[in-house]
Amino acid sequence: MKDEIETILGDLSSQEVAEKAEEAKGVETPAELPILPIRESVLFPKMLLPFMVSQERLVKLIDSALLANKMIGIVAIKNKDVGEVKPEDLYEIGTAAYILKMLKLPNDTLRLLVQGTARIRVGPFTQQDPFLRAQVTTLAEQGEKTTEIQALMAAIKGIFQKFVELAPNLPADLAIMAMNVDEPGVLADLIASTLSLPLADKQAILESLDAKTRLEKVNLLLNKELQVLELGSKIQTQVREGIDKSQREYFLREQLKAIQKELGEKDERTAEIEELRERIAKAKLPPEALKEAERELDRLAKMPPSAAEYTVSRTYLDWLVEIPWAVSTEDSLDIAKARKILDEDHYDLEKVKKRILEYLAVRKLKK
């Protein structure tokens, strides 16, 4: 959003920007305003909102406002998927806004920067074509700045400072700006405007006229957002430390290999791989088993010993070469002896035992 604002302000000096913002402060909200619907966003009083307008009816709305008092009403649409917006599709509470600057692009699209001036209640509507227009009532801030509110503000400012430090897309001077805010309602609005909240949450804050209630809602939502950022930061730190550790171990292993090579020595791991290769060669494995053993050995050679699968792979190869592939024995087809062994070694499992004995009986008949 900061980049969009800077693009719209263009070559205005900081003094001119301040003058425009001051100009917006002195504007009174008229009794009737053209209403500009916006999707999935809320404008809070004293906050800036950059956006673009391309629909013909909305371009006419902006032209009308510029010819009058540069004031418009900005109201969120309840359902983002609605097509042509009607009065019943809008929330009842919105924000009066002053047009700070407008840029007309070559394709007749308007790029605007507006500043919220006051909360308004919208209705009844006096016009629907070519754009919406309605009577509006300015809503006053409620509640006094008590000691409790001051304490709540101090706590929120501290939390917000941590939030800005962790948030990747927020400028650092935003925390300083919040620290200098003395009005409780403005502080709540400023922080709410920076949080990535669902529309319903932002609208609920906009509709809260009592400053203490608004601060409490923002405090709750800010803490939740901070917890998410802290968890994300913790995960990133753990991942980074894990990668750093693995890279360091790999680097040290490679150094050790180079030193051992220079000394004409073999490291334990290389010796282990060569030993396994010799055992595989002597095990007289059948072609398919040999192919699998060589594939697994190549895989093991590329794995660091600290890897979770290293031990599993090593155990698998040990088991593979220990199988007596080239040793054969004469089959024992004594069914009575087999029955005795099965009963002694295995409780129950009658169906399994029966199947084994049937298999032995068939083998005995065929012999």
mmCIF file with all atom_site columns, C-alpha atoms in Angstrom, residues 23-121:
data_model
loop_
_atom_site.group_PDB
_atom_site.id
_atom_site.type_symbol
_atom_site.label_atom_id
_atom_site.label_alt_id
_atom_site.label_comp_id
_atom_site.label_asym_id
_atom_site.label_entity_id
_atom_site.label_seq_id
_atom_site.pdbx_PDB_ins_code
_atom_site.Cartn_x
_atom_site.Cartn_y
_atom_site.Cartn_z
_atom_site.occupancy
_atom_site.B_iso_or_equiv
_atom_site.pdbx_formal_charge
_atom_site.auth_seq_id
_atom_site.auth_comp_id
_atom_site.auth_asym_id
_atom_site.auth_atom_id
_atom_site.pdbx_PDB_model_num
ATOM 1  C CA . GLU A 1 23  ? -7.267  20.259  4.242   1.00 0.00 ? 23  GLU A CA 1
ATOM 2  C CA . ALA A 1 24  ? -9.119  16.961  4.711   1.00 0.00 ? 24  ALA A CA 1
ATOM 3  C CA . LYS A 1 25  ? -9.287  17.509  8.495   1.00 0.00 ? 25  LYS A CA 1
ATOM 4  C CA . GLY A 1 26  ? -11.141 20.778  8.090   1.00 0.00 ? 26  GLY A CA 1
ATOM 5  C CA . VAL A 1 27  ? -13.836 19.391  5.766   1.00 0.00 ? 27  VAL A CA 1
ATOM 6  C CA . GLU A 1 28  ? -17.296 18.908  7.241   1.00 0.00 ? 28  GLU A CA 1
ATOM 7  C CA . THR A 1 29  ? -19.351 15.910  6.209   1.00 0.00 ? 29  THR A CA 1
ATOM 8  C CA . PRO A 1 30  ? -22.329 17.011  4.073   1.00 0.00 ? 30  PRO A CA 1
ATOM 9  C CA . ALA A 1 31  ? -25.800 15.611  4.683   1.00 0.00 ? 31  ALA A CA 1
ATOM 10 C CA . GLU A 1 32  ? -25.716 13.685  1.405   1.00 0.00 ? 32  GLU A CA 1
ATOM 11 C CA . LEU A 1 33  ? -22.844 11.900  -0.346  1.00 0.00 ? 33  LEU A CA 1
ATOM 12 C CA . PRO A 1 34  ? -22.180 9.794   -3.444  1.00 0.00 ? 34  PRO A CA 1
ATOM 13 C CA . ILE A 1 35  ? -21.587 6.255   -2.159  1.00 0.00 ? 35  ILE A CA 1
ATOM 14 C CA . LEU A 1 36  ? -18.633 4.246   -3.462  1.00 0.00 ? 36  LEU A CA 1
ATOM 15 C CA . PRO A 1 37  ? -18.906 0.504   -2.665  1.00 0.00 ? 37  PRO A CA 1
ATOM 16 C CA . ILE A 1 38  ? -15.630 -1.369  -2.032  1.00 0.00 ? 38  ILE A CA 1
ATOM 17 C CA . ARG A 1 39  ? -14.995 -5.113  -1.822  1.00 0.00 ? 39  ARG A CA 1
ATOM 18 C CA . GLU A 1 40  ? -13.184 -6.948  1.002   1.00 0.00 ? 40  GLU A CA 1
ATOM 19 C CA . SER A 1 41  ? -11.858 -3.766  2.574   1.00 0.00 ? 41  SER A CA 1
ATOM 20 C CA . VAL A 1 42  ? -12.764 -1.084  5.096   1.00 0.00 ? 42  VAL A CA 1
ATOM 21 C CA . LEU A 1 43  ? -11.578 2.512   5.288   1.00 0.00 ? 43  LEU A CA 1
ATOM 22 C CA . PHE A 1 44  ? -11.101 3.907   8.795   1.00 0.00 ? 44  PHE A CA 1
ATOM 23 C CA . PRO A 1 45  ? -11.245 7.629   9.667   1.00 0.00 ? 45  PRO A CA 1
ATOM 24 C CA . LYS A 1 46  ? -7.901  9.474   9.258   1.00 0.00 ? 46  LYS A CA 1
ATOM 25 C CA . MET A 1 47  ? -6.463  6.530   7.302   1.00 0.00 ? 47  MET A CA 1
ATOM 26 C CA . LEU A 1 48  ? -5.375  6.610   3.646   1.00 0.00 ? 48  LEU A CA 1
ATOM 27 C CA . LEU A 1 49  ? -6.759  4.282   0.979   1.00 0.00 ? 49  LEU A CA 1
ATOM 28 C CA . PRO A 1 50  ? -5.362  3.991   -2.564  1.00 0.00 ? 50  PRO A CA 1
ATOM 29 C CA . PHE A 1 51  ? -7.582  2.318   -5.168  1.00 0.00 ? 51  PHE A CA 1
ATOM 30 C CA . MET A 1 52  ? -8.458  2.308   -8.859  1.00 0.00 ? 52  MET A CA 1
ATOM 31 C CA . VAL A 1 53  ? -11.781 2.953   -10.578 1.00 0.00 ? 53  VAL A CA 1
ATOM 32 C CA . SER A 1 54  ? -12.603 1.793   -14.103 1.00 0.00 ? 54  SER A CA 1
ATOM 33 C CA . GLN A 1 55  ? -16.392 1.223   -14.209 1.00 0.00 ? 55  GLN A CA 1
ATOM 34 C CA . GLU A 1 56  ? -18.170 4.012   -16.055 1.00 0.00 ? 56  GLU A CA 1
ATOM 35 C CA . ARG A 1 57  ? -20.690 4.612   -13.271 1.00 0.00 ? 57  ARG A CA 1
ATOM 36 C CA . LEU A 1 58  ? -17.916 4.911   -10.666 1.00 0.00 ? 58  LEU A CA 1
ATOM 37 C CA . VAL A 1 59  ? -15.900 7.248   -12.891 1.00 0.00 ? 59  VAL A CA 1
ATOM 38 C CA . LYS A 1 60  ? -19.007 9.453   -13.076 1.00 0.00 ? 60  LYS A CA 1
ATOM 39 C CA . LEU A 1 61  ? -19.275 9.274   -9.270  1.00 0.00 ? 61  LEU A CA 1
ATOM 40 C CA . ILE A 1 62  ? -15.692 10.534  -8.839  1.00 0.00 ? 62  ILE A CA 1
ATOM 41 C CA . ASP A 1 63  ? -16.168 13.277  -11.454 1.00 0.00 ? 63  ASP A CA 1
ATOM 42 C CA . SER A 1 64  ? -19.291 14.427  -9.613  1.00 0.00 ? 64  SER A CA 1
ATOM 43 C CA . ALA A 1 65  ? -17.453 14.518  -6.264  1.00 0.00 ? 65  ALA A CA 1
ATOM 44 C CA . LEU A 1 66  ? -14.519 16.463  -7.717  1.00 0.00 ? 66  LEU A CA 1
ATOM 45 C CA . LEU A 1 67  ? -16.884 19.078  -9.119  1.00 0.00 ? 67  LEU A CA 1
ATOM 46 C CA . ALA A 1 68  ? -18.574 19.419  -5.718  1.00 0.00 ? 68  ALA A CA 1
ATOM 47 C CA . ASN A 1 69  ? -16.681 19.128  -2.415  1.00 0.00 ? 69  ASN A CA 1
ATOM 48 C CA . LYS A 1 70  ? -14.321 16.171  -3.115  1.00 0.00 ? 70  LYS A CA 1
ATOM 49 C CA . MET A 1 71  ? -16.237 14.132  -0.537  1.00 0.00 ? 71  MET A CA 1
ATOM 50 C CA . ILE A 1 72  ? -17.528 10.580  -1.026  1.00 0.00 ? 72  ILE A CA 1
ATOM 51 C CA . GLY A 1 73  ? -18.919 7.869   1.222   1.00 0.00 ? 73  GLY A CA 1
ATOM 52 C CA . ILE A 1 74  ? -16.988 4.583   1.199   1.00 0.00 ? 74  ILE A CA 1
ATOM 53 C CA . VAL A 1 75  ? -18.969 1.535   2.291   1.00 0.00 ? 75  VAL A CA 1
ATOM 54 C CA . ALA A 1 76  ? -17.986 -2.152  2.252   1.00 0.00 ? 76  ALA A CA 1
ATOM 55 C CA . ILE A 1 77  ? -19.996 -4.695  0.264   1.00 0.00 ? 77  ILE A CA 1
ATOM 56 C CA . LYS A 1 78  ? -21.339 -7.531  2.422   1.00 0.00 ? 78  LYS A CA 1
ATOM 57 C CA . ASN A 1 79  ? -20.830 -10.252 -0.205  1.00 0.00 ? 79  ASN A CA 1
ATOM 58 C CA . LYS A 1 80  ? -17.758 -9.903  -2.426  1.00 0.00 ? 80  LYS A CA 1
ATOM 59 C CA . ASP A 1 81  ? -19.330 -12.091 -5.144  1.00 0.00 ? 81  ASP A CA 1
ATOM 60 C CA . VAL A 1 82  ? -22.354 -9.862  -5.757  1.00 0.00 ? 82  VAL A CA 1
ATOM 61 C CA . GLY A 1 83  ? -22.600 -8.403  -9.270  1.00 0.00 ? 83  GLY A CA 1
ATOM 62 C CA . GLU A 1 84  ? -24.267 -5.023  -9.638  1.00 0.00 ? 84  GLU A CA 1
ATOM 63 C CA . VAL A 1 85  ? -24.280 -3.480  -6.180  1.00 0.00 ? 85  VAL A CA 1
ATOM 64 C CA . LYS A 1 86  ? -27.591 -2.323  -4.709  1.00 0.00 ? 86  LYS A CA 1
ATOM 65 C CA . PRO A 1 87  ? -28.239 -0.475  -1.413  1.00 0.00 ? 87  PRO A CA 1
ATOM 66 C CA . GLU A 1 88  ? -29.201 -3.707  0.369   1.00 0.00 ? 88  GLU A CA 1
ATOM 67 C CA . ASP A 1 89  ? -25.801 -5.220  -0.511  1.00 0.00 ? 89  ASP A CA 1
ATOM 68 C CA . LEU A 1 90  ? -23.947 -2.634  1.588   1.00 0.00 ? 90  LEU A CA 1
ATOM 69 C CA . TYR A 1 91  ? -23.231 -2.353  5.301   1.00 0.00 ? 91  TYR A CA 1
ATOM 70 C CA . GLU A 1 92  ? -25.089 0.417   7.094   1.00 0.00 ? 92  GLU A CA 1
ATOM 71 C CA . ILE A 1 93  ? -21.925 1.944   8.610   1.00 0.00 ? 93  ILE A CA 1
ATOM 72 C CA . GLY A 1 94  ? -19.215 3.369   6.371   1.00 0.00 ? 94  GLY A CA 1
ATOM 73 C CA . THR A 1 95  ? -16.683 6.195   6.231   1.00 0.00 ? 95  THR A CA 1
ATOM 74 C CA . ALA A 1 96  ? -16.821 9.686   4.770   1.00 0.00 ? 96  ALA A CA 1
ATOM 75 C CA . ALA A 1 97  ? -13.685 10.277  2.705   1.00 0.00 ? 97  ALA A CA 1
ATOM 76 C CA . TYR A 1 98  ? -11.911 13.223  1.100   1.00 0.00 ? 98  TYR A CA 1
ATOM 77 C CA . ILE A 1 99  ? -10.217 12.807  -2.292  1.00 0.00 ? 99  ILE A CA 1
ATOM 78 C CA . LEU A 1 100 ? -6.592  13.869  -1.780  1.00 0.00 ? 100 LEU A CA 1
ATOM 79 C CA . LYS A 1 101 ? -5.449  13.184  -5.312  1.00 0.00 ? 101 LYS A CA 1
ATOM 80 C CA . MET A 1 102 ? -6.670  11.651  -8.577  1.00 0.00 ? 102 MET A CA 1
ATOM 81 C CA . LEU A 1 103 ? -4.649  10.460  -11.575 1.00 0.00 ? 103 LEU A CA 1
ATOM 82 C CA . LYS A 1 104 ? -6.324  9.712   -14.896 1.00 0.00 ? 104 LYS A CA 1
ATOM 83 C CA . LEU A 1 105 ? -4.636  6.880   -16.790 1.00 0.00 ? 105 LEU A CA 1
ATOM 84 C CA . PRO A 1 106 ? -4.609  6.526   -20.615 1.00 0.00 ? 106 PRO A CA 1
ATOM 85 C CA . ASN A 1 107 ? -7.315  3.816   -20.558 1.00 0.00 ? 107 ASN A CA 1
ATOM 86 C CA . ASP A 1 108 ? -9.730  6.156   -18.699 1.00 0.00 ? 108 ASP A CA 1
ATOM 87 C CA . THR A 1 109 ? -9.062  4.353   -15.420 1.00 0.00 ? 109 THR A CA 1
ATOM 88 C CA . LEU A 1 110 ? -8.807  6.602   -12.375 1.00 0.00 ? 110 LEU A CA 1
ATOM 89 C CA . ARG A 1 111 ? -6.194  6.080   -9.687  1.00 0.00 ? 111 ARG A CA 1
ATOM 90 C CA . LEU A 1 112 ? -7.256  7.665   -6.415  1.00 0.00 ? 112 LEU A CA 1
ATOM 91 C CA . LEU A 1 113 ? -5.936  8.380   -2.962  1.00 0.00 ? 113 LEU A CA 1
ATOM 92 C CA . VAL A 1 114 ? -8.546  9.216   -0.335  1.00 0.00 ? 114 VAL A CA 1
ATOM 93 C CA . GLN A 1 115 ? -8.436  9.902   3.395   1.00 0.00 ? 115 GLN A CA 1
ATOM 94 C CA . GLY A 1 116 ? -11.172 8.875   5.795   1.00 0.00 ? 116 GLY A CA 1
ATOM 95 C CA . THR A 1 117 ? -12.655 11.769  7.761   1.00 0.00 ? 117 THR A CA 1
ATOM 96 C CA . ALA A 1 118 ? -15.511 10.367  9.872   1.00 0.00 ? 118 ALA A CA 1
ATOM 97 C CA . ARG A 1 119 ? -17.700 7.347   10.553  1.00 0.00 ? 119 ARG A CA 1
ATOM 98 C CA . ILE A 1 120 ? -21.116 7.673   8.922   1.00 0.00 ? 120 ILE A CA 1
ATOM 99 C CA . ARG A 1 121 ? -24.452 5.893   8.991   1.00 0.00 ? 121 ARG A CA 1
#
